[in-house]
Amino acid sequence: MLKKSLKVAAIAMTLVFVFGIGFKALSQGPRSIPGVNADDKFPKGCVSCHTVVDGKDHKVSTIVKAIADAVTPELLAKAQASSPEGLTLKGKHPKVPTTEVPKKCMMCHSKTSKTAPAFSRLMHTIHLTGATNMFMSTFQGECGHCHKYDKATGDWNLCNGTE
Ligand code: HEC
Ligand code: HEC
Ligand code: HEC
């Protein structure tokens, strides 16, 4: 009888230590996650971030115009890596409108496309890979700058906007 209650007490003490003290020591408090528990500075996603900054034009319309002439080797390498099997990119983009980005982009960049990389893979490789990626260094690789969290329903939606 005594032995059994000692055993129970030992288990209880272990649980208190692991979950009580152990977790408390590890806890650093919540990190700030834009759109979840911190301000969302880019409510329209792509077009909120791709603007003119310090006189430098980062607009999606400007990028799309530039790649209709020529694609830089860095961008082409990332786009090629995210392309479906069997597709070799030409390095020249068709002329396209930039109303409703990325909704309109995804018409061609669908998951089943044989001629263009799927937009999820293309956007993820462009923004989340590379040792000197500015989206990682300047914007902390935040998923929530493109994917928007709906606190009321728990849904994550890809955000859409016009320049
Ligand atoms: C919070 C800021 C931010 C958001 C939101 C964002 N981007 Fe970007 N984007 C960047 C940065 C920074 C780069 C440069 C990455 C690098 O250093 O290679 C970039 C690069 C790009 C490039 C490649 C440009 C080039 O010439 O190499 C394209 C295309 C692009 N973004 C399109 C989009 C689209 C479409 C969306 C929405 C689905 C989007 N971006 C959302 C910041 C953003
Ligand atoms: C009419 C169809 C179409 C639409 C709409 C479209 N794309 Fe593309 N995209 C393509 C094709 C085809 C390629 C592959 C081009 C190649 O072979 O280099 C491509 C490739 C790309 C690449 C890789 C670089 C390149 O040109 O190879 C980027 C970046 C890109 N698209 C961004 C966008 C963005 C941003 C939008 C929306 C504003 C968009 N695309 C809308 C068809 C489209
Ligand atoms: C630059 C914009 C951008 C950023 C940043 C971004 N995503 Fe995405 N993500 C997209 C786009 C575009 C799609 C395609 C949505 C569609 O097809 O409906 C997508 C789709 C997805 C999907 C659905 C699966 C798929 O392949 O379609 C998952 C899962 C996902 N993203 C996870 C993440 C995570 C995790 C992060 C952060 C580490 C992240 N994304 C950051 C643009 C982004």
mmCIF file of C-alpha atoms and ligand atoms in Angstrom:
data_model
loop_
_atom_site.group_PDB
_atom_site.id
_atom_site.type_symbol
_atom_site.label_atom_id
_atom_site.label_comp_id
_atom_site.label_asym_id
_atom_site.label_seq_id
_atom_site.Cartn_x
_atom_site.Cartn_y
_atom_site.Cartn_z
ATOM 1 C CA MET A 1 0.000 0.000 0.000
ATOM 2 C CA LEU A 2 2.715 2.438 1.071
ATOM 3 C CA LYS A 3 4.906 1.329 -1.833
ATOM 4 C CA LYS A 4 2.112 2.038 -4.309
ATOM 5 C CA SER A 5 1.429 5.548 -3.047
ATOM 6 C CA LEU A 6 5.163 6.319 -3.151
ATOM 7 C CA LYS A 7 5.205 5.237 -6.782
ATOM 8 C CA VAL A 8 2.218 7.492 -7.579
ATOM 9 C CA ALA A 9 3.905 10.405 -5.821
ATOM 10 C CA ALA A 10 7.117 9.832 -7.784
ATOM 11 C CA ILE A 11 5.223 9.849 -11.091
ATOM 12 C CA ALA A 12 3.322 12.994 -10.084
ATOM 13 C CA MET A 13 6.581 14.762 -9.151
ATOM 14 C CA THR A 14 8.126 13.814 -12.486
ATOM 15 C CA LEU A 15 5.120 15.207 -14.378
ATOM 16 C CA VAL A 16 5.218 18.447 -12.403
ATOM 17 C CA PHE A 17 8.919 18.816 -13.139
ATOM 18 C CA VAL A 18 8.747 18.036 -16.874
ATOM 19 C CA PHE A 19 5.637 20.051 -17.742
ATOM 20 C CA GLY A 20 5.793 22.712 -15.057
ATOM 21 C CA ILE A 21 9.396 23.676 -14.532
ATOM 22 C CA GLY A 22 10.728 22.115 -17.739
ATOM 23 C CA PHE A 23 8.378 24.020 -20.093
ATOM 24 C CA LYS A 24 8.688 27.218 -18.086
ATOM 25 C CA ALA A 25 12.445 27.161 -18.558
ATOM 26 C CA LEU A 26 12.048 26.673 -22.315
ATOM 27 C CA SER A 27 9.307 29.276 -22.788
ATOM 28 C CA GLN A 28 10.337 32.580 -24.408
ATOM 29 C CA GLY A 29 6.770 33.851 -24.878
ATOM 30 C CA PRO A 30 5.001 34.022 -28.263
ATOM 31 C CA ARG A 31 6.932 35.391 -31.277
ATOM 32 C CA SER A 32 5.264 38.155 -33.300
ATOM 33 C CA ILE A 33 3.463 36.695 -36.312
ATOM 34 C CA PRO A 34 2.022 39.313 -38.715
ATOM 35 C CA GLY A 35 -1.712 38.828 -39.185
ATOM 36 C CA VAL A 36 -1.917 36.372 -36.286
ATOM 37 C CA ASN A 37 -0.838 38.283 -33.173
ATOM 38 C CA ALA A 38 0.892 41.287 -34.797
ATOM 39 C CA ASP A 39 0.057 44.028 -37.334
ATOM 40 C CA ASP A 40 -0.225 43.014 -40.995
ATOM 41 C CA LYS A 41 1.707 45.660 -42.939
ATOM 42 C CA PHE A 42 0.899 44.062 -46.312
ATOM 43 C CA PRO A 43 -2.893 43.556 -46.265
ATOM 44 C CA LYS A 44 -3.103 43.157 -50.059
ATOM 45 C CA GLY A 45 -0.186 40.701 -50.236
ATOM 46 C CA CYS A 46 1.951 40.909 -53.417
ATOM 47 C CA VAL A 47 0.885 44.426 -54.450
ATOM 48 C CA SER A 48 1.200 45.859 -50.922
ATOM 49 C CA CYS A 49 4.873 44.891 -50.803
ATOM 50 C CA HIS A 50 5.883 45.265 -54.466
ATOM 51 C CA THR A 51 5.782 49.079 -54.628
ATOM 52 C CA VAL A 52 8.221 51.917 -55.331
ATOM 53 C CA VAL A 53 10.654 52.052 -52.379
ATOM 54 C CA ASP A 54 13.348 54.786 -52.147
ATOM 55 C CA GLY A 55 12.852 55.547 -55.829
ATOM 56 C CA LYS A 56 13.324 51.900 -56.821
ATOM 57 C CA ASP A 57 10.401 50.391 -58.726
ATOM 58 C CA HIS A 58 9.581 46.894 -57.406
ATOM 59 C CA LYS A 59 6.020 46.782 -58.817
ATOM 60 C CA VAL A 60 4.769 43.437 -60.157
ATOM 61 C CA SER A 61 3.769 45.216 -63.412
ATOM 62 C CA THR A 62 7.391 46.439 -63.791
ATOM 63 C CA ILE A 63 8.809 42.962 -63.113
ATOM 64 C CA VAL A 64 6.420 41.360 -65.600
ATOM 65 C CA LYS A 65 7.332 43.984 -68.246
ATOM 66 C CA ALA A 66 11.042 43.326 -67.669
ATOM 67 C CA ILE A 67 10.751 39.526 -67.979
ATOM 68 C CA ALA A 68 8.852 39.950 -71.267
ATOM 69 C CA ASP A 69 12.201 41.250 -72.596
ATOM 70 C CA ALA A 70 14.639 39.038 -70.712
ATOM 71 C CA VAL A 71 14.802 36.989 -67.503
ATOM 72 C CA THR A 72 17.911 37.295 -65.286
ATOM 73 C CA PRO A 73 19.916 34.041 -64.915
ATOM 74 C CA GLU A 74 19.167 33.993 -61.131
ATOM 75 C CA LEU A 75 15.400 34.195 -61.637
ATOM 76 C CA LEU A 76 15.484 31.725 -64.531
ATOM 77 C CA ALA A 77 17.340 29.158 -62.391
ATOM 78 C CA LYS A 78 14.703 29.387 -59.631
ATOM 79 C CA ALA A 79 11.844 29.245 -62.143
ATOM 80 C CA GLN A 80 13.422 26.257 -63.900
ATOM 81 C CA ALA A 81 13.784 24.442 -60.563
ATOM 82 C CA SER A 82 10.069 24.929 -59.879
ATOM 83 C CA SER A 83 8.954 23.844 -63.372
ATOM 84 C CA PRO A 84 7.114 20.625 -64.200
ATOM 85 C CA GLU A 85 9.208 17.732 -65.467
ATOM 86 C CA GLY A 86 10.015 17.948 -69.167
ATOM 87 C CA LEU A 87 9.651 21.748 -69.438
ATOM 88 C CA THR A 88 12.675 23.816 -70.447
ATOM 89 C CA LEU A 89 11.937 27.503 -69.957
ATOM 90 C CA LYS A 90 12.661 29.954 -72.782
ATOM 91 C CA GLY A 91 13.538 32.854 -70.499
ATOM 92 C CA LYS A 92 10.945 35.156 -72.070
ATOM 93 C CA HIS A 93 7.536 35.917 -70.533
ATOM 94 C CA PRO A 94 4.273 36.560 -72.410
ATOM 95 C CA LYS A 95 2.790 40.077 -72.000
ATOM 96 C CA VAL A 96 0.152 39.828 -69.255
ATOM 97 C CA PRO A 97 -2.105 42.201 -67.255
ATOM 98 C CA THR A 98 -1.404 42.865 -63.555
ATOM 99 C CA THR A 99 -4.924 43.439 -62.342
ATOM 100 C CA GLU A 100 -5.760 40.950 -59.579
ATOM 101 C CA VAL A 101 -2.370 39.598 -58.595
ATOM 102 C CA PRO A 102 -1.901 36.678 -58.105
ATOM 103 C CA LYS A 103 -5.369 35.489 -59.178
ATOM 104 C CA LYS A 104 -4.803 36.316 -62.878
ATOM 105 C CA CYS A 105 -1.275 34.908 -62.808
ATOM 106 C CA MET A 106 -2.597 31.552 -61.660
ATOM 107 C CA MET A 107 -4.737 31.104 -64.756
ATOM 108 C CA CYS A 108 -1.591 30.079 -66.643
ATOM 109 C CA HIS A 109 0.498 29.048 -63.632
ATOM 110 C CA SER A 110 -1.851 26.249 -62.574
ATOM 111 C CA LYS A 111 -0.741 23.025 -60.890
ATOM 112 C CA THR A 112 -1.468 21.054 -64.080
ATOM 113 C CA SER A 113 0.285 23.413 -66.512
ATOM 114 C CA LYS A 114 2.852 21.846 -68.843
ATOM 115 C CA THR A 115 4.160 25.234 -70.087
ATOM 116 C CA ALA A 116 4.558 27.327 -66.900
ATOM 117 C CA PRO A 117 5.688 26.577 -63.329
ATOM 118 C CA ALA A 118 2.869 26.147 -60.762
ATOM 119 C CA PHE A 119 2.549 29.450 -58.904
ATOM 120 C CA SER A 120 2.975 27.983 -55.412
ATOM 121 C CA ARG A 121 6.310 26.376 -56.263
ATOM 122 C CA LEU A 122 7.447 29.411 -58.278
ATOM 123 C CA MET A 123 6.566 31.893 -55.517
ATOM 124 C CA HIS A 124 8.023 29.721 -52.758
ATOM 125 C CA THR A 125 11.371 29.203 -54.554
ATOM 126 C CA ILE A 126 11.615 32.896 -55.491
ATOM 127 C CA HIS A 127 10.888 34.165 -51.980
ATOM 128 C CA LEU A 128 12.104 31.427 -49.645
ATOM 129 C CA THR A 129 15.361 30.086 -51.165
ATOM 130 C CA GLY A 130 18.857 31.446 -51.841
ATOM 131 C CA ALA A 131 21.570 32.446 -49.368
ATOM 132 C CA THR A 132 21.102 36.205 -49.920
ATOM 133 C CA ASN A 133 17.320 36.273 -50.410
ATOM 134 C CA MET A 134 15.889 39.683 -49.450
ATOM 135 C CA PHE A 135 12.480 38.241 -48.641
ATOM 136 C CA MET A 136 14.175 36.146 -45.966
ATOM 137 C CA SER A 137 16.511 38.857 -44.645
ATOM 138 C CA THR A 138 14.169 41.853 -44.821
ATOM 139 C CA PHE A 139 10.763 40.206 -44.348
ATOM 140 C CA GLN A 140 11.760 37.192 -42.187
ATOM 141 C CA GLY A 141 10.267 34.762 -44.736
ATOM 142 C CA GLU A 142 6.826 35.396 -43.255
ATOM 143 C CA CYS A 143 4.189 33.119 -44.816
ATOM 144 C CA GLY A 144 1.526 35.602 -43.698
ATOM 145 C CA HIS A 145 2.740 38.305 -46.088
ATOM 146 C CA CYS A 146 1.085 36.277 -48.893
ATOM 147 C CA HIS A 147 -1.210 33.868 -46.991
ATOM 148 C CA LYS A 148 -3.787 35.659 -44.833
ATOM 149 C CA TYR A 149 -5.113 34.193 -41.603
ATOM 150 C CA ASP A 150 -8.803 34.570 -40.856
ATOM 151 C CA LYS A 151 -9.012 34.752 -37.061
ATOM 152 C CA ALA A 152 -12.777 34.220 -37.092
ATOM 153 C CA THR A 153 -12.778 30.960 -39.062
ATOM 154 C CA GLY A 154 -9.210 29.646 -38.789
ATOM 155 C CA ASP A 155 -8.862 29.700 -42.571
ATOM 156 C CA TRP A 156 -5.639 30.601 -44.402
ATOM 157 C CA ASN A 157 -6.396 32.323 -47.708
ATOM 158 C CA LEU A 158 -4.049 33.472 -50.422
ATOM 159 C CA CYS A 159 -4.491 37.211 -50.646
ATOM 160 C CA ASN A 160 -5.272 39.033 -53.872
ATOM 161 C CA GLY A 161 -4.981 42.673 -54.965
ATOM 162 C CA THR A 162 -4.680 45.216 -57.777
ATOM 163 C CA GLU A 163 -1.784 47.715 -57.990
HETATM 164 C C1 HEC B 1 6.507 41.408 -47.989
HETATM 165 C C2 HEC B 1 7.095 41.590 -49.281
HETATM 166 C C3 HEC B 1 6.745 40.724 -50.477
HETATM 167 C C4 HEC B 1 5.552 40.109 -50.787
HETATM 168 C C5 HEC B 1 4.255 40.092 -49.989
HETATM 169 C C6 HEC B 1 5.735 39.481 -52.073
HETATM 170 N N1 HEC B 1 7.015 39.688 -52.519
HETATM 171 FE FE1 HEC B 1 7.742 39.162 -54.330
HETATM 172 N N2 HEC B 1 9.617 39.712 -53.749
HETATM 173 C C7 HEC B 1 9.921 40.343 -52.557
HETATM 174 C C8 HEC B 1 11.368 40.460 -52.440
HETATM 175 C C9 HEC B 1 12.132 41.089 -51.289
HETATM 176 C C10 HEC B 1 11.912 39.880 -53.617
HETATM 177 C C11 HEC B 1 13.399 39.705 -53.974
HETATM 178 C C12 HEC B 1 13.840 38.317 -53.524
HETATM 179 C C13 HEC B 1 15.328 38.081 -53.761
HETATM 180 O O1 HEC B 1 16.159 38.683 -53.048
HETATM 181 O O2 HEC B 1 15.656 37.316 -54.675
HETATM 182 C C14 HEC B 1 10.774 39.444 -54.432
HETATM 183 C C15 HEC B 1 10.890 38.861 -55.680
HETATM 184 C C16 HEC B 1 9.813 38.634 -56.538
HETATM 185 C C17 HEC B 1 9.905 38.258 -57.947
HETATM 186 C C18 HEC B 1 11.203 38.060 -58.729
HETATM 187 C C19 HEC B 1 11.735 39.390 -59.190
HETATM 188 C C20 HEC B 1 13.052 39.287 -59.931
HETATM 189 O O3 HEC B 1 13.283 40.129 -60.823
HETATM 190 O O4 HEC B 1 13.882 38.401 -59.633
HETATM 191 C C21 HEC B 1 8.607 38.124 -58.413
HETATM 192 C C22 HEC B 1 8.190 37.761 -59.829
HETATM 193 C C23 HEC B 1 7.719 38.381 -57.301
HETATM 194 N N3 HEC B 1 8.487 38.692 -56.176
HETATM 195 C C24 HEC B 1 6.340 38.327 -57.352
HETATM 196 C C25 HEC B 1 5.503 38.317 -56.218
HETATM 197 C C26 HEC B 1 4.101 37.920 -56.211
HETATM 198 C C27 HEC B 1 3.288 37.558 -57.437
HETATM 199 C C28 HEC B 1 3.680 37.981 -54.903
HETATM 200 C C29 HEC B 1 2.357 37.557 -54.312
HETATM 201 C C30 HEC B 1 1.962 36.158 -54.521
HETATM 202 C C31 HEC B 1 4.805 38.475 -54.110
HETATM 203 N N4 HEC B 1 5.895 38.644 -54.937
HETATM 204 C C32 HEC B 1 4.759 38.769 -52.756
HETATM 205 C C33 HEC B 1 9.008 40.804 -51.628
HETATM 206 C C34 HEC B 1 7.667 40.432 -51.567
HETATM 207 C C1 HEC B 2 -0.766 33.899 -70.448
HETATM 208 C C2 HEC B 2 -0.194 32.982 -69.494
HETATM 209 C C3 HEC B 2 0.569 33.556 -68.312
HETATM 210 C C4 HEC B 2 0.112 34.462 -67.363
HETATM 211 C C5 HEC B 2 -1.248 35.131 -67.283
HETATM 212 C C6 HEC B 2 1.220 34.646 -66.437
HETATM 213 N N1 HEC B 2 2.305 33.878 -66.797
HETATM 214 FE FE1 HEC B 2 4.118 33.798 -65.857
HETATM 215 N N2 HEC B 2 4.768 32.389 -67.184
HETATM 216 C C7 HEC B 2 4.029 31.927 -68.258
HETATM 217 C C8 HEC B 2 4.860 31.028 -69.055
HETATM 218 C C9 HEC B 2 4.437 30.303 -70.316
HETATM 219 C C10 HEC B 2 6.111 30.989 -68.403
HETATM 220 C C11 HEC B 2 7.361 30.270 -68.870
HETATM 221 C C12 HEC B 2 8.128 31.265 -69.743
HETATM 222 C C13 HEC B 2 9.450 30.700 -70.212
HETATM 223 O O1 HEC B 2 9.468 29.687 -70.908
HETATM 224 O O2 HEC B 2 10.493 31.288 -69.830
HETATM 225 C C14 HEC B 2 6.025 31.848 -67.236
HETATM 226 C C15 HEC B 2 7.078 32.072 -66.345
HETATM 227 C C16 HEC B 2 7.064 32.989 -65.320
HETATM 228 C C17 HEC B 2 8.181 33.349 -64.486
HETATM 229 C C18 HEC B 2 9.598 32.770 -64.586
HETATM 230 C C19 HEC B 2 10.446 33.626 -65.509
HETATM 231 C C20 HEC B 2 10.179 33.310 -66.965
HETATM 232 O O3 HEC B 2 9.590 34.182 -67.677
HETATM 233 O O4 HEC B 2 10.525 32.208 -67.424
HETATM 234 C C21 HEC B 2 7.746 34.311 -63.611
HETATM 235 C C22 HEC B 2 8.571 35.021 -62.539
HETATM 236 C C23 HEC B 2 6.334 34.547 -63.887
HETATM 237 N N3 HEC B 2 5.940 33.732 -64.924
HETATM 238 C C24 HEC B 2 5.549 35.442 -63.186
HETATM 239 C C25 HEC B 2 4.207 35.741 -63.510
HETATM 240 C C26 HEC B 2 3.390 36.699 -62.773
HETATM 241 C C27 HEC B 2 3.833 37.515 -61.591
HETATM 242 C C28 HEC B 2 2.152 36.699 -63.390
HETATM 243 C C29 HEC B 2 0.916 37.529 -63.046
HETATM 244 C C30 HEC B 2 1.085 38.982 -63.013
HETATM 245 C C31 HEC B 2 2.213 35.770 -64.502
HETATM 246 N N4 HEC B 2 3.475 35.194 -64.529
HETATM 247 C C32 HEC B 2 1.176 35.509 -65.360
HETATM 248 C C33 HEC B 2 2.717 32.231 -68.572
HETATM 249 C C34 HEC B 2 1.932 33.174 -67.912
HETATM 250 C C1 HEC B 3 5.401 35.237 -51.976
HETATM 251 C C2 HEC B 3 4.137 34.672 -51.592
HETATM 252 C C3 HEC B 3 4.097 33.441 -50.731
HETATM 253 C C4 HEC B 3 4.779 33.224 -49.533
HETATM 254 C C5 HEC B 3 5.736 34.153 -48.823
HETATM 255 C C6 HEC B 3 4.383 31.914 -49.083
HETATM 256 N N1 HEC B 3 3.511 31.350 -49.973
HETATM 257 FE FE1 HEC B 3 2.609 29.521 -49.801
HETATM 258 N N2 HEC B 3 1.630 29.810 -51.578
HETATM 259 C C7 HEC B 3 1.764 30.914 -52.383
HETATM 260 C C8 HEC B 3 0.983 30.727 -53.590
HETATM 261 C C9 HEC B 3 0.863 31.699 -54.746
HETATM 262 C C10 HEC B 3 0.352 29.463 -53.474
HETATM 263 C C11 HEC B 3 -0.588 28.786 -54.482
HETATM 264 C C12 HEC B 3 -2.010 28.858 -54.014
HETATM 265 C C13 HEC B 3 -2.973 28.183 -54.967
HETATM 266 O O1 HEC B 3 -2.555 27.466 -55.872
HETATM 267 O O2 HEC B 3 -4.188 28.384 -54.757
HETATM 268 C C14 HEC B 3 0.772 28.899 -52.190
HETATM 269 C C15 HEC B 3 0.373 27.657 -51.678
HETATM 270 C C16 HEC B 3 0.810 27.110 -50.497
HETATM 271 C C17 HEC B 3 0.410 25.822 -49.974
HETATM 272 C C18 HEC B 3 -0.581 24.879 -50.625
HETATM 273 C C19 HEC B 3 0.138 23.780 -51.309
HETATM 274 C C20 HEC B 3 0.556 24.147 -52.664
HETATM 275 O O3 HEC B 3 1.669 23.801 -53.035
HETATM 276 O O4 HEC B 3 -0.244 24.762 -53.394
HETATM 277 C C21 HEC B 3 1.063 25.634 -48.801
HETATM 278 C C22 HEC B 3 0.987 24.424 -47.894
HETATM 279 C C23 HEC B 3 1.874 26.810 -48.571
HETATM 280 N N3 HEC B 3 1.699 27.699 -49.608
HETATM 281 C C24 HEC B 3 2.684 26.992 -47.462
HETATM 282 C C25 HEC B 3 3.479 28.122 -47.227
HETATM 283 C C26 HEC B 3 4.339 28.292 -46.038
HETATM 284 C C27 HEC B 3 4.469 27.296 -44.911
HETATM 285 C C28 HEC B 3 4.943 29.508 -46.182
HETATM 286 C C29 HEC B 3 5.951 30.178 -45.249
HETATM 287 C C30 HEC B 3 7.153 29.434 -44.927
HETATM 288 C C31 HEC B 3 4.465 30.086 -47.441
HETATM 289 N N4 HEC B 3 3.588 29.221 -48.032
HETATM 290 C C32 HEC B 3 4.862 31.327 -47.912
HETATM 291 C C33 HEC B 3 2.489 32.046 -52.102
HETATM 292 C C34 HEC B 3 3.304 32.247 -51.002
#
